[in-house]
mmCIF file of C-alpha atoms in Angstrom:
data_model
loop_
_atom_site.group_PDB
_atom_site.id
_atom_site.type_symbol
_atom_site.label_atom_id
_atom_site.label_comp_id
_atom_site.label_asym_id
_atom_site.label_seq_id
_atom_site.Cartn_x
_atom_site.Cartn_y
_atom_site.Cartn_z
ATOM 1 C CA UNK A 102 7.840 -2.189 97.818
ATOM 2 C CA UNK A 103 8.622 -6.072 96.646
ATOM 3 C CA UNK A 104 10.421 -6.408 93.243
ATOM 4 C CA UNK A 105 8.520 -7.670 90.658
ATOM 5 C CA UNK A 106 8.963 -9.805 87.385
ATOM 6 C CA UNK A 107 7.099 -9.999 83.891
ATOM 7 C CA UNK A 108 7.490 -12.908 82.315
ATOM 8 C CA UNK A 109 6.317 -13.348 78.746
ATOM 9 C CA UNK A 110 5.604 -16.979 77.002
ATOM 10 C CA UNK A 111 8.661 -16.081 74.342
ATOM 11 C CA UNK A 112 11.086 -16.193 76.747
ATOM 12 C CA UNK A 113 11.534 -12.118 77.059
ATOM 13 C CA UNK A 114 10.895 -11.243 80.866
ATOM 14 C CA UNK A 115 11.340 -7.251 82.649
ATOM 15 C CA UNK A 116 11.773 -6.200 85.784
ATOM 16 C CA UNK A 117 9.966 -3.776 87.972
ATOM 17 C CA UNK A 118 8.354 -2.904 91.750
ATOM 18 C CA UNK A 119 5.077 -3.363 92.639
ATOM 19 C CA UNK A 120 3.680 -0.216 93.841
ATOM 20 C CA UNK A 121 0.138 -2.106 95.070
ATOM 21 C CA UNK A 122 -0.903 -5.701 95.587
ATOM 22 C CA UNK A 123 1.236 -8.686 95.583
ATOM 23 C CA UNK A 124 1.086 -12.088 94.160
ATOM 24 C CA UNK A 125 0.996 -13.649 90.825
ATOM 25 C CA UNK A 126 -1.397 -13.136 87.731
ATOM 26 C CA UNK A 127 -2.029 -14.643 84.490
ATOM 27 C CA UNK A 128 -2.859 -13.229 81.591
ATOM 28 C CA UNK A 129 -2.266 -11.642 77.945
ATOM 29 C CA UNK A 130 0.109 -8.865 77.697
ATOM 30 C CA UNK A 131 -1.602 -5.528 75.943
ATOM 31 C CA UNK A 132 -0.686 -1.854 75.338
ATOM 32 C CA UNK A 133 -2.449 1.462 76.008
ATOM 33 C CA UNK A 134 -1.732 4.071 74.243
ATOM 34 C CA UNK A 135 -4.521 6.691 76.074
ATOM 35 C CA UNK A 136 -2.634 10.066 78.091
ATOM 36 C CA UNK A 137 -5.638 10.105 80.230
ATOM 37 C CA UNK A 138 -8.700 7.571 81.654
ATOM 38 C CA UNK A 139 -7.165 4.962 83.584
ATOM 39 C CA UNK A 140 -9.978 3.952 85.735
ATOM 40 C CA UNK A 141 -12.058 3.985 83.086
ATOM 41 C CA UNK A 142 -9.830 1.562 81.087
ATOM 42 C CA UNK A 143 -9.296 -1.273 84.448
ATOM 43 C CA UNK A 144 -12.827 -1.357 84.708
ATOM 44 C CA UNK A 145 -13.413 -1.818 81.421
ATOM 45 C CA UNK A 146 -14.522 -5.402 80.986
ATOM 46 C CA UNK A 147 -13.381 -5.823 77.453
ATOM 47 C CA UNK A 148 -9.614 -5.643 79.576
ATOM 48 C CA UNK A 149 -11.042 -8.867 81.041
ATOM 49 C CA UNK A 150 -8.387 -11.456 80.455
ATOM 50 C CA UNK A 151 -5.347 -9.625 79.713
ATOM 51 C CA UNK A 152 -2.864 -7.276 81.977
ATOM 52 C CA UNK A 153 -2.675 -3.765 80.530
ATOM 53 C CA UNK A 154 0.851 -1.784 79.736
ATOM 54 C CA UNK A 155 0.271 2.326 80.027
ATOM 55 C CA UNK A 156 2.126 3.754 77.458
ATOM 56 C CA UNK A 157 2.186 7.485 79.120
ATOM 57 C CA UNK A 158 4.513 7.607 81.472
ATOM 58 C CA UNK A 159 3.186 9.011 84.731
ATOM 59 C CA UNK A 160 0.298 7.191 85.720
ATOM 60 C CA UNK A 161 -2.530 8.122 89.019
ATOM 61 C CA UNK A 162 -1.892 11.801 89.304
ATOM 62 C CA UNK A 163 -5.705 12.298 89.856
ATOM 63 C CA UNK A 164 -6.712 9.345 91.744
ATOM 64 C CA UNK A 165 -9.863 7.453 91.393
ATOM 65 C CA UNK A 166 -13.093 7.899 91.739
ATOM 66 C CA UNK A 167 -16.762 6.603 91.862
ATOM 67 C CA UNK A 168 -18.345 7.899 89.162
ATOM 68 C CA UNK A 169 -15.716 7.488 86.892
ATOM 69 C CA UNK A 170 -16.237 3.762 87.371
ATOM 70 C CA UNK A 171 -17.172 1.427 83.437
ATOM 71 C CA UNK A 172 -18.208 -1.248 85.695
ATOM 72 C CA UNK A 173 -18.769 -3.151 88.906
ATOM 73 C CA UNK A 174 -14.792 -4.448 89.337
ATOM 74 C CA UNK A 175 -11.281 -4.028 88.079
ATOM 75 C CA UNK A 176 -11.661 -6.617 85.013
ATOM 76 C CA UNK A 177 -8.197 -6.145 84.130
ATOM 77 C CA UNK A 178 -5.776 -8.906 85.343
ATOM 78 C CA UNK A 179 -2.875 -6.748 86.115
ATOM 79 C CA UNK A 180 -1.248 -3.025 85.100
ATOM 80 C CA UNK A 181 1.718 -2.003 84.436
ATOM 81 C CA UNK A 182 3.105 1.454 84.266
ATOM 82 C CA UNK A 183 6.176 3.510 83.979
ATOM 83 C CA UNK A 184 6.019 5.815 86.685
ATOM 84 C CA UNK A 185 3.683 5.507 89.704
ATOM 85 C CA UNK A 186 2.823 9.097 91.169
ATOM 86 C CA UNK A 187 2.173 8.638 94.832
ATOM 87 C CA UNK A 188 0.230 12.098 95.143
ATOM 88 C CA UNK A 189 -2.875 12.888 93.792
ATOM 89 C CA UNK A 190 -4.694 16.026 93.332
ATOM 90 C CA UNK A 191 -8.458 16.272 92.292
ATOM 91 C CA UNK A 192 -11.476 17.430 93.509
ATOM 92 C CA UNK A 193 -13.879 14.798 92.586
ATOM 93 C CA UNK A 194 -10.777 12.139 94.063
ATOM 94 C CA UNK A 195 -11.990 9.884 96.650
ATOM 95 C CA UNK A 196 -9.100 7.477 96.831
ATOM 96 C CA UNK A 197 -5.207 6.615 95.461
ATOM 97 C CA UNK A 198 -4.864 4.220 92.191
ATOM 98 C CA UNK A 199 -2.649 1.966 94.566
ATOM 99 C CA UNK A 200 -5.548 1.639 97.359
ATOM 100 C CA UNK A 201 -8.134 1.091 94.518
ATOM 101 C CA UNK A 202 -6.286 -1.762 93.186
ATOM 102 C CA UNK A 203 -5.359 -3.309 96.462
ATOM 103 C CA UNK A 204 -9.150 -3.157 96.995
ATOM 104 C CA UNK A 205 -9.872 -5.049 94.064
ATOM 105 C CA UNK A 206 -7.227 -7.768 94.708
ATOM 106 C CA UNK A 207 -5.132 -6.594 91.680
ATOM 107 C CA UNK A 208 -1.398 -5.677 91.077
ATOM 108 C CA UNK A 209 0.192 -2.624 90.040
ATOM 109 C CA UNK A 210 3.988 -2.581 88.652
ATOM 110 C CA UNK A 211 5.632 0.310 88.081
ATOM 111 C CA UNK A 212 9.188 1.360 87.228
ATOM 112 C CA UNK A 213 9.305 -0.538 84.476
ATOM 113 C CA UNK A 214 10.815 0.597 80.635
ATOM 114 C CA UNK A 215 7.052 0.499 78.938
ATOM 115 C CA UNK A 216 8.335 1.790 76.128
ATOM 116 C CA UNK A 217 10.927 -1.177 75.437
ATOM 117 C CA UNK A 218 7.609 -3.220 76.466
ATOM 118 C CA UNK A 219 5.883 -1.539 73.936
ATOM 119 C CA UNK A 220 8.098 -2.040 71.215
ATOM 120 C CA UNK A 221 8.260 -5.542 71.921
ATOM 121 C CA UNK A 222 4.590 -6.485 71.331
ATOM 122 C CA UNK A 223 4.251 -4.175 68.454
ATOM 123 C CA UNK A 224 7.207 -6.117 66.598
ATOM 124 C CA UNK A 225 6.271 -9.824 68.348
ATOM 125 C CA UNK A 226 2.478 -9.501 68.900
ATOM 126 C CA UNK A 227 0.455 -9.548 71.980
ATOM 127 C CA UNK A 228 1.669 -12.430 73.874
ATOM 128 C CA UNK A 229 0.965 -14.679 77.239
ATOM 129 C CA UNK A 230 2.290 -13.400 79.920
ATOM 130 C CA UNK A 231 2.607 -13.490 84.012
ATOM 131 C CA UNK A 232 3.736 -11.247 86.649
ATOM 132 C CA UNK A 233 4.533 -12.213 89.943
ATOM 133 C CA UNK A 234 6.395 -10.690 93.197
ATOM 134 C CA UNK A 235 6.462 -14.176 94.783
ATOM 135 C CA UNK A 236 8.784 -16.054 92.187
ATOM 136 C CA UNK A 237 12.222 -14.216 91.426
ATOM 137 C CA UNK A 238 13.117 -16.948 89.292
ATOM 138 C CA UNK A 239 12.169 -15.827 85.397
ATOM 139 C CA UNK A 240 12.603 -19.216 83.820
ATOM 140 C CA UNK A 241 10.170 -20.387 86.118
ATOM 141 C CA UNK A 242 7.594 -17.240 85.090
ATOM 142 C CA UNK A 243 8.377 -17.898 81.373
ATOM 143 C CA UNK A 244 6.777 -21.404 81.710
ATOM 144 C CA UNK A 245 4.046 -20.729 83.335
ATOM 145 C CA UNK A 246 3.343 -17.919 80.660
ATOM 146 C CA UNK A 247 3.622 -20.530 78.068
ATOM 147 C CA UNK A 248 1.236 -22.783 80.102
ATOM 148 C CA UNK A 249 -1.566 -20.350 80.782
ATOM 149 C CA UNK A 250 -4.414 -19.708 79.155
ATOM 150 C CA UNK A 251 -4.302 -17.370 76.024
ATOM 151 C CA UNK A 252 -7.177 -15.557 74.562
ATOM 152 C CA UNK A 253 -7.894 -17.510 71.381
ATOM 153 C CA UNK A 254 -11.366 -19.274 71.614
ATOM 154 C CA UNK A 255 -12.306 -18.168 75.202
ATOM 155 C CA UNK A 256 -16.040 -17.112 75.236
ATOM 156 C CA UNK A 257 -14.992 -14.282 77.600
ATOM 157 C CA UNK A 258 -17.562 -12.209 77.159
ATOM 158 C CA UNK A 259 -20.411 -14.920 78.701
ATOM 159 C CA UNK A 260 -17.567 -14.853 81.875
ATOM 160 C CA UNK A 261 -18.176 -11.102 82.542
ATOM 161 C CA UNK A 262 -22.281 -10.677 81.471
ATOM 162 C CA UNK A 263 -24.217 -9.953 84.182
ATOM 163 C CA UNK A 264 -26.547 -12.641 86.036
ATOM 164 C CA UNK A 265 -29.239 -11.294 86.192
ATOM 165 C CA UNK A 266 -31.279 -8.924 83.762
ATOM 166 C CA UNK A 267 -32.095 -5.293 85.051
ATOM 167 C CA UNK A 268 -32.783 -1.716 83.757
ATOM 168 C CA UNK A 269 -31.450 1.544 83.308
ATOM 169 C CA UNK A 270 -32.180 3.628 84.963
ATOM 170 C CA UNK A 271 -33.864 1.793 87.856
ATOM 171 C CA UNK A 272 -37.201 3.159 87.221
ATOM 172 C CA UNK A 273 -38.721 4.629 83.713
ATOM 173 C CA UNK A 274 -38.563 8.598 83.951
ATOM 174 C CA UNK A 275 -41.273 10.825 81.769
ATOM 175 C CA UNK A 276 -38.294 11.667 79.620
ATOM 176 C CA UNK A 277 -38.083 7.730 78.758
ATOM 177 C CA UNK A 278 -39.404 7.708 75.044
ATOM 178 C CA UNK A 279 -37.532 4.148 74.386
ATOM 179 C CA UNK A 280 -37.377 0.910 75.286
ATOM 180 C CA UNK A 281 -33.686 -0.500 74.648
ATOM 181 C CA UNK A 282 -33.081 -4.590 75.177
ATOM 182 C CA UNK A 283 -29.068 -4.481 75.878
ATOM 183 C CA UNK A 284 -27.350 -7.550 75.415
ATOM 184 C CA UNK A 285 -24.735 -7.734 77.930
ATOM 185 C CA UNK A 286 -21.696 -8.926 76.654
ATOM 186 C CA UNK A 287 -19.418 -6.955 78.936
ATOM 187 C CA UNK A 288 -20.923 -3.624 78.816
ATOM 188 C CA UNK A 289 -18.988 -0.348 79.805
ATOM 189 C CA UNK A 290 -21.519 1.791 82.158
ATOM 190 C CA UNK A 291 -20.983 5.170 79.936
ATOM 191 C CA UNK A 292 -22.924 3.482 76.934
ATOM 192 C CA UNK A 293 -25.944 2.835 79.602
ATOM 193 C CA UNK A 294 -25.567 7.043 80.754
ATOM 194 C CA UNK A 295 -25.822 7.756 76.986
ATOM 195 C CA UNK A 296 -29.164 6.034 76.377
ATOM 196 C CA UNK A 297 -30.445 7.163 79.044
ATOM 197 C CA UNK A 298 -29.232 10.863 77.968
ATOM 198 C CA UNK A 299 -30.903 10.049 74.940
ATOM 199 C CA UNK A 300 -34.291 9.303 76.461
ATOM 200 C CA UNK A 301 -33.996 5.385 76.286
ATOM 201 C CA UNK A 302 -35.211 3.211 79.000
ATOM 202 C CA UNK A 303 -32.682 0.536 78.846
ATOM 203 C CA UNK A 304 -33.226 -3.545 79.768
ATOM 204 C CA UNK A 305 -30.244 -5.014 80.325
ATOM 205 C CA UNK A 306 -30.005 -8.918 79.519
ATOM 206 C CA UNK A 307 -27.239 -11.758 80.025
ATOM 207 C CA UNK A 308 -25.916 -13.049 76.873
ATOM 208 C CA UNK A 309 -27.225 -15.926 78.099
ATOM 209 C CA UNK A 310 -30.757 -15.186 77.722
ATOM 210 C CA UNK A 311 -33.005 -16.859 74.930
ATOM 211 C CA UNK A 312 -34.304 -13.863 72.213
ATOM 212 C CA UNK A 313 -37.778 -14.890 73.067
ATOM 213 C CA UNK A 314 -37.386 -13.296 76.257
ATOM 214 C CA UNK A 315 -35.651 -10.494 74.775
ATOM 215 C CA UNK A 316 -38.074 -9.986 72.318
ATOM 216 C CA UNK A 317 -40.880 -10.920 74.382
ATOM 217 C CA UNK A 318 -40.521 -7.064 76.311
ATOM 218 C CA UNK A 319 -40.982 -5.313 72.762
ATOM 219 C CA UNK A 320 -38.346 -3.317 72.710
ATOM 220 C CA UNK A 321 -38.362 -0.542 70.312
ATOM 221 C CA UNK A 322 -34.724 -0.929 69.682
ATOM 222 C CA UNK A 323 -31.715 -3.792 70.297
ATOM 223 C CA UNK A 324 -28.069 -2.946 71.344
ATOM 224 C CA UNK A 325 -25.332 -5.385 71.306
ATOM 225 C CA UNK A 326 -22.684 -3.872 74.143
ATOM 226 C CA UNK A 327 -18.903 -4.213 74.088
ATOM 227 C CA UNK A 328 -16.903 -7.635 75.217
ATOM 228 C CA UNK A 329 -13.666 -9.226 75.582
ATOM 229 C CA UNK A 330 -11.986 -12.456 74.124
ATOM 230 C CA UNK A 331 -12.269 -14.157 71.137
ATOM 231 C CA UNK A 332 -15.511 -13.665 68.884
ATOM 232 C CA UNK A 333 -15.363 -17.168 67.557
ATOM 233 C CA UNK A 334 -15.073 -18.846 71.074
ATOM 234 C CA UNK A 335 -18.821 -17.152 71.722
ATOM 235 C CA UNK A 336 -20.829 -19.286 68.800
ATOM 236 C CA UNK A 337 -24.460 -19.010 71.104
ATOM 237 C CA UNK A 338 -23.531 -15.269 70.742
ATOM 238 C CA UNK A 339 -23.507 -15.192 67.279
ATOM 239 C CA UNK A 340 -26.868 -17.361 66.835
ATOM 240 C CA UNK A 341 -28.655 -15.258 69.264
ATOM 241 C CA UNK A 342 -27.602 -12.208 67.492
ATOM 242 C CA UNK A 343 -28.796 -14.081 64.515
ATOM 243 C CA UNK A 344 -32.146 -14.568 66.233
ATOM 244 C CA UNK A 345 -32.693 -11.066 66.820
ATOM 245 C CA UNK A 346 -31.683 -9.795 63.477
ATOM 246 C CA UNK A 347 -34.730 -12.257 61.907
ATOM 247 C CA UNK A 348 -37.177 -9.580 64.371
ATOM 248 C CA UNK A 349 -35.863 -6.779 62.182
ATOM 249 C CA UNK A 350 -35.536 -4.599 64.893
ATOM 250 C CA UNK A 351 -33.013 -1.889 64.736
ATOM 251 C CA UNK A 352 -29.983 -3.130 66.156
ATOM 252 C CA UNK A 353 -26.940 -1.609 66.894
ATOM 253 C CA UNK A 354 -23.528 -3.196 67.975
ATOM 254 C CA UNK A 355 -19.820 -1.880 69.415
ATOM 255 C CA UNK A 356 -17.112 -3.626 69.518
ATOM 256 C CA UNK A 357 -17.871 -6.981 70.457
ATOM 257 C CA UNK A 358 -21.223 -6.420 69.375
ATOM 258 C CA UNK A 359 -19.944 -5.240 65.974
ATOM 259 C CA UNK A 360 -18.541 -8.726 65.373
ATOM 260 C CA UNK A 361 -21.149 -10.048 66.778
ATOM 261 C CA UNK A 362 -23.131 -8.806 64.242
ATOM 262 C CA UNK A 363 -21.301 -9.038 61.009
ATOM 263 C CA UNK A 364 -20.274 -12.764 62.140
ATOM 264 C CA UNK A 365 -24.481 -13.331 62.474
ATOM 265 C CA UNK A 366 -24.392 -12.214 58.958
ATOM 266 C CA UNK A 367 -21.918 -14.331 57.677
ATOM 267 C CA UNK A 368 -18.553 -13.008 58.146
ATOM 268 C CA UNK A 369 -15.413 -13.561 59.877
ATOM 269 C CA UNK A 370 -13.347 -12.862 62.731
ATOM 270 C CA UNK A 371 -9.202 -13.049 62.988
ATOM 271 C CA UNK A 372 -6.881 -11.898 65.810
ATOM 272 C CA UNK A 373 -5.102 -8.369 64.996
ATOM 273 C CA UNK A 374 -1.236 -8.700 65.560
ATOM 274 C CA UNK A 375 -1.163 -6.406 68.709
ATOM 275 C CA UNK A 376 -4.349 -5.054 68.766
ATOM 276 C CA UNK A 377 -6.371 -1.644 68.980
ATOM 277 C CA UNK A 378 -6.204 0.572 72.307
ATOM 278 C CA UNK A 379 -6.143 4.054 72.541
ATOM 279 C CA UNK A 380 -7.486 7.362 72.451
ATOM 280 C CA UNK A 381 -6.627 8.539 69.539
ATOM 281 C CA UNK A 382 -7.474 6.143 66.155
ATOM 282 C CA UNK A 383 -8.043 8.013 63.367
ATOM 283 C CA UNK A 384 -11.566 6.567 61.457
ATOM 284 C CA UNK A 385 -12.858 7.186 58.124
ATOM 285 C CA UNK A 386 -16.375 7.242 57.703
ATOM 286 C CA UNK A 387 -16.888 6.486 54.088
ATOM 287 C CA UNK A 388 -20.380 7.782 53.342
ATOM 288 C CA UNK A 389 -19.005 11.012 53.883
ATOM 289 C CA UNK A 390 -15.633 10.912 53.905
ATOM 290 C CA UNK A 391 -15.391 12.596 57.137
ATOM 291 C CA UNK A 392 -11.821 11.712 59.258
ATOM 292 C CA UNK A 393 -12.967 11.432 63.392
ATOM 293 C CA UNK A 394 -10.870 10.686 66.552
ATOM 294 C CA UNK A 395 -11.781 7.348 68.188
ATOM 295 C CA UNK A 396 -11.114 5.173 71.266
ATOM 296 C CA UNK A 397 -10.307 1.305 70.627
ATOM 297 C CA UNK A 398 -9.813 -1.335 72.695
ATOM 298 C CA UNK A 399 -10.083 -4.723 70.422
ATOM 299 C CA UNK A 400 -7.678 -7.614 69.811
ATOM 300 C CA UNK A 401 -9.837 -8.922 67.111
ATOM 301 C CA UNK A 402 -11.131 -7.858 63.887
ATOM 302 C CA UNK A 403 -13.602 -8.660 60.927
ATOM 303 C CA UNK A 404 -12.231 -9.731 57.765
ATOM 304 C CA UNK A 405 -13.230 -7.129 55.188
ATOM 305 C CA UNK A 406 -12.694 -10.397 52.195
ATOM 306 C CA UNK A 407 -15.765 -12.059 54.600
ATOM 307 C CA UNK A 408 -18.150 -9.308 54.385
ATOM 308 C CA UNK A 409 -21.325 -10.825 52.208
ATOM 309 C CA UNK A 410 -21.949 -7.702 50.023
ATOM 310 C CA UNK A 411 -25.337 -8.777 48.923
ATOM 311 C CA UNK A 412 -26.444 -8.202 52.630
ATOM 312 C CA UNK A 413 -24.209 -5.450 54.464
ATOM 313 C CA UNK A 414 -21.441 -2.695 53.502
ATOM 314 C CA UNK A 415 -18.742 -1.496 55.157
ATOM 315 C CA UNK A 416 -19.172 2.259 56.482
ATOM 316 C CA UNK A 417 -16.142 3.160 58.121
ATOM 317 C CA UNK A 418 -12.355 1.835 58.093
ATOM 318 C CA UNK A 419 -9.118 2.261 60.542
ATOM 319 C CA UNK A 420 -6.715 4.510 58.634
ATOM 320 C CA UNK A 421 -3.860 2.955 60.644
ATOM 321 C CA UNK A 422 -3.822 -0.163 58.805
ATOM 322 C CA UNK A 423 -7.306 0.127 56.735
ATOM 323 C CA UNK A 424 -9.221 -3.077 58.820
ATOM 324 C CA UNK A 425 -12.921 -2.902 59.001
ATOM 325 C CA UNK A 426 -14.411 -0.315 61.212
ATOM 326 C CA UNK A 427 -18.121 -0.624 60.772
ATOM 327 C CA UNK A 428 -20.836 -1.856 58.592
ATOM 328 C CA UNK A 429 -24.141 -1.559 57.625
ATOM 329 C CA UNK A 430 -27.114 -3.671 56.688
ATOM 330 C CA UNK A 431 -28.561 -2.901 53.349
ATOM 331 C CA UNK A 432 -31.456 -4.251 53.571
ATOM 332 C CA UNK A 433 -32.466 -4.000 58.258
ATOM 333 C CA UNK A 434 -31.849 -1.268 60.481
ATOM 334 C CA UNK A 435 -28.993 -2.428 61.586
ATOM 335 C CA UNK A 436 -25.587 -1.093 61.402
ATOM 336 C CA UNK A 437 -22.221 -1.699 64.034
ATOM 337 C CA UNK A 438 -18.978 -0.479 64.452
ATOM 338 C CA UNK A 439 -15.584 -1.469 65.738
ATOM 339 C CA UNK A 440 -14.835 1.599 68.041
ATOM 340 C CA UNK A 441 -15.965 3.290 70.966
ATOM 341 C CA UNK A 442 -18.418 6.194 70.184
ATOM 342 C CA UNK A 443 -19.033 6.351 74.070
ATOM 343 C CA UNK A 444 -15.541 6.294 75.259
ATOM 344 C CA UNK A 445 -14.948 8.260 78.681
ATOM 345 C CA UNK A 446 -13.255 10.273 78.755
ATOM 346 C CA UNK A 447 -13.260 10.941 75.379
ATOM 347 C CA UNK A 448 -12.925 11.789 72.693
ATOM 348 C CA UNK A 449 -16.115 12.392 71.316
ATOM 349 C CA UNK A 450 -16.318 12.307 67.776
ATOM 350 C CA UNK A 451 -18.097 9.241 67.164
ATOM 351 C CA UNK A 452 -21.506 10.233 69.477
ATOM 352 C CA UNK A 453 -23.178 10.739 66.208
ATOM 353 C CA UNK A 454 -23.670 7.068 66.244
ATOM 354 C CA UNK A 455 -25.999 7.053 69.255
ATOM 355 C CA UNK A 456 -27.976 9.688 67.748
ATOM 356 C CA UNK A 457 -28.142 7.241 64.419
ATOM 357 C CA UNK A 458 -29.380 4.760 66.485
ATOM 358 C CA UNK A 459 -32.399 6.884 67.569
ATOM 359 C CA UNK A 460 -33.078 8.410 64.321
ATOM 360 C CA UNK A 461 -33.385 4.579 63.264
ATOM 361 C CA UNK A 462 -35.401 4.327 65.563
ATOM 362 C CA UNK A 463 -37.402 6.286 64.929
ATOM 363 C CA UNK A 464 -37.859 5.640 61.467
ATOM 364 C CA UNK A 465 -38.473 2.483 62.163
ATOM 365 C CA UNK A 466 -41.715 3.194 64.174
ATOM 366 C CA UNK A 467 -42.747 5.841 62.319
#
C-alpha cells in the first residue's frame, strides 16, 4: 500500500497509507463526527467538493452496499480514516469500502491520527487541502493546497443537479395522493424514499429549470433538496426560489434548500468556522421547546441578525453554538430547516417534518 501525504493550504501536512486508489485530489478538508453511515455520507452530494475526515476510528467493518446508496456516485473528493478494517461482515454486503472507492476513481487514506486532524480544523477552520500518493514532497502539496479551489462562491450545487428532470417513483402508484416538484440541488435519494412513503409522486427538476416549467405541472407541493458549496455563489438559485415562493405553494427546504429559502426572503448566508457534520446535533425546536437528535452536514449558515421578522421566524436553533436551524413563513406555507430530518441511517427525530409538509399540504388544498 503506497504512502500517502495530506497537505493543508496553512502549511500543516500528515502522513498516512492509502488503503484504495492512488493519485492526487483537491479539495476542502472536513470532519465527520457520525459512528455509523459511511456510504451514505460519500455519496452524499452535499460532500461534493471537499475530502471527508471520519472521526470514529475503525472505518468499513460492514462493507457497502446498493441500497444504501444517497446517490448515483461517490461525490466526495477523498476520505480519510483512522483505521481501515480489511474484513467485512454483513448480510446485505455486496462489496469492500476499498473496492467501492477504487470503482469510483476515489482515494482512501488510512492510518492516519484523525483525531490530531480533528483538532486542527476545529481550532484553525476548515481549510484547502490535497492528498496525493504521487508527490512525497509536502512543500510541494502545501502549494498546491493554497492554489486550489476553495469553497467560497462556487455554485456547487448547479455542478451536481441532475440533467435531466424525472420522477419518483418511475410510474404514479394508486397510493400516489401528491404531486411533489423537487428542485434538485444535490438531492440525497432517502428524502425521494420518504415522499414516496408518504404517498407523494415526486418530479424531480434541475436547478436549472425556469419555475414556469415547474409550475406549469401543478404540483400540489414544492421541495427544495439538499446541496453543497456556497449559498451565495448560486444567485439563479435564490431568484428561482423566489419565483416559486410568489405561487404560494407550500414549500419546503433542507439544508441547502433552507438557505435557499430564507436568502429568497431576504436574508443572509456566512461560512461556519468548521462546519456541521454528524449524527448527533442536538436541535431545539422552539414552538415547543422540544430537544431532538439531528444529522448535519453544512459549512454554511443563515445569519439569525438577517432574518426579516415582518415575513418569517425562526423555529428551531443548534444548541451547540445557538445558529439558525429553521424558519418559518408567517404569512405562506412555507417553512425550512438546516438539518437532515431524512438522514440514513438515522437518527430519526426530525421525520416529523415530512409529515408537516403533508399536513401543509393538505391544508393548503383543503
Amino acid at each position: 500500500m503506497p504512502k500517502a501525504i495530506i497537505a493543508l493550504e496553512d502549511g500543516t501536512w500528515f502522513e498516512g497509507t492509502a488503503f484504495a486508489g492512488s493519485g492526487e485530489a483537491s479539495g476542502e478538508l472536513v470532519f465527520n463526527t457520525s459512528m455509523t453511515g459511511y456510504q451514505e455520507i460519500i455519496t452524499d452530494p452535499s460532500y461534493h467538493g471537499q475530502i471527508v475526515t471520519l472521526t470514529y476510528p475503525l472505518i468499513g467493518n460492514y462493507g457497502i452496499n446498493q441500497e444504501d446508496e444517497e446517490s448515483r456516485a461517490i461525490f466526495a473528493q477523498g476520505l480519510i480514516i483512522g483505521e481501515y478494517s480489511r474484513m467485512y461482515s454483513n448480510w446485505r454486503a455486496e462489496q469492500s469500502l476499498a473496492a467501492y472507492l477504487e470503482a469510483n476513481g476515489k482515494i482512501g487514506i488510512h492510518e492516519v491520527d484523525t483525531r490530531a486532524i480533528t483538532l486542527h480544523i476545529r481550532d484553525k477552520g476548515a481549510m484547502k487541502c490535497v492528498i496525493s500518493t504521487e508527490e512525497s514532497d509536502p512543500a510541494v502539496l502545501v502549494e498546491k493546497a493554497k492554489a486550489s479551489t476553495g469553497l467560497v462562491g462556487r455554485d456547487l450545487a448547479t455542478e451536481v443537479t441532475t440533467d435531466q428532470p424525472y420522477t419518483w417513483p418511475a410510474e404514479p402508484t394508486k397510493e400516489a395522493l401528491y404531486n411533489i416538484a423537487v428542485i434538485d440541488c444535490g438531492i440525497k435519494l432517502n428524502q425521494l424514499r420518504i415522499f414516496e412513503s408518504l404517498g407523494c409522486h415526486c418530479t424531480v427538476f434541475p436547478n436549472t429549470t425556469s419555475s414556469a416549467d415547474i409550475l406549469g405541472t401543478e404540483p400540489d407541493g414544492i421541495f427544495i433538496s439538499n446541496g453543497p458549496g456556497d449559498p451565495a455563489g448560486a444567485p439563479q438559485v435564490t431568484q428561482l426560489v423566489q419565483e416559486l415562493i410568489a405561487s404560494k405553494r407550500p414549500l419546503f427546504g433542507i439544508c441547502f434548500g433552507h438557505q435557499m429559502l430564507s436568502m429568497a426572503l431576504g436574508a443572509k448566508s456566512f461560512k461556519l468556522k468548521f462546519g456541521h457534520r454528524g449524527g448527533n446535533q442536538p436541535i431545539q425546536d422552539l414552538r415547543n421547546q422540544k430537544v431532538e437528535i439531528a444529522s448535519h452536514n453544512h459549512g454554511f449558515c443563515i445569519d439569525a441578525d438577517s432574518v426579516d421578522s415582518s415575513l418569517a421566524e425562526i423555529t428551531h436553533l443548534n444548541l451547540n453554538d445557538r445558529t439558525v436551524a429553521g424558519l418559518k413563513h408567517k404569512h405562506q406555507p412555507l417553512f425550512c430547516v438546516q438539518y437532515h430530518p431524512e438522514a440514513a441511517p438515522g437518527p430519526h427525530d426530525p421525520f416529523y417534518l415530512f409529515e408537516e409538509f403533508i399536513d401543509l399540504i393538505k391544508e393548503t388544498n383543503a
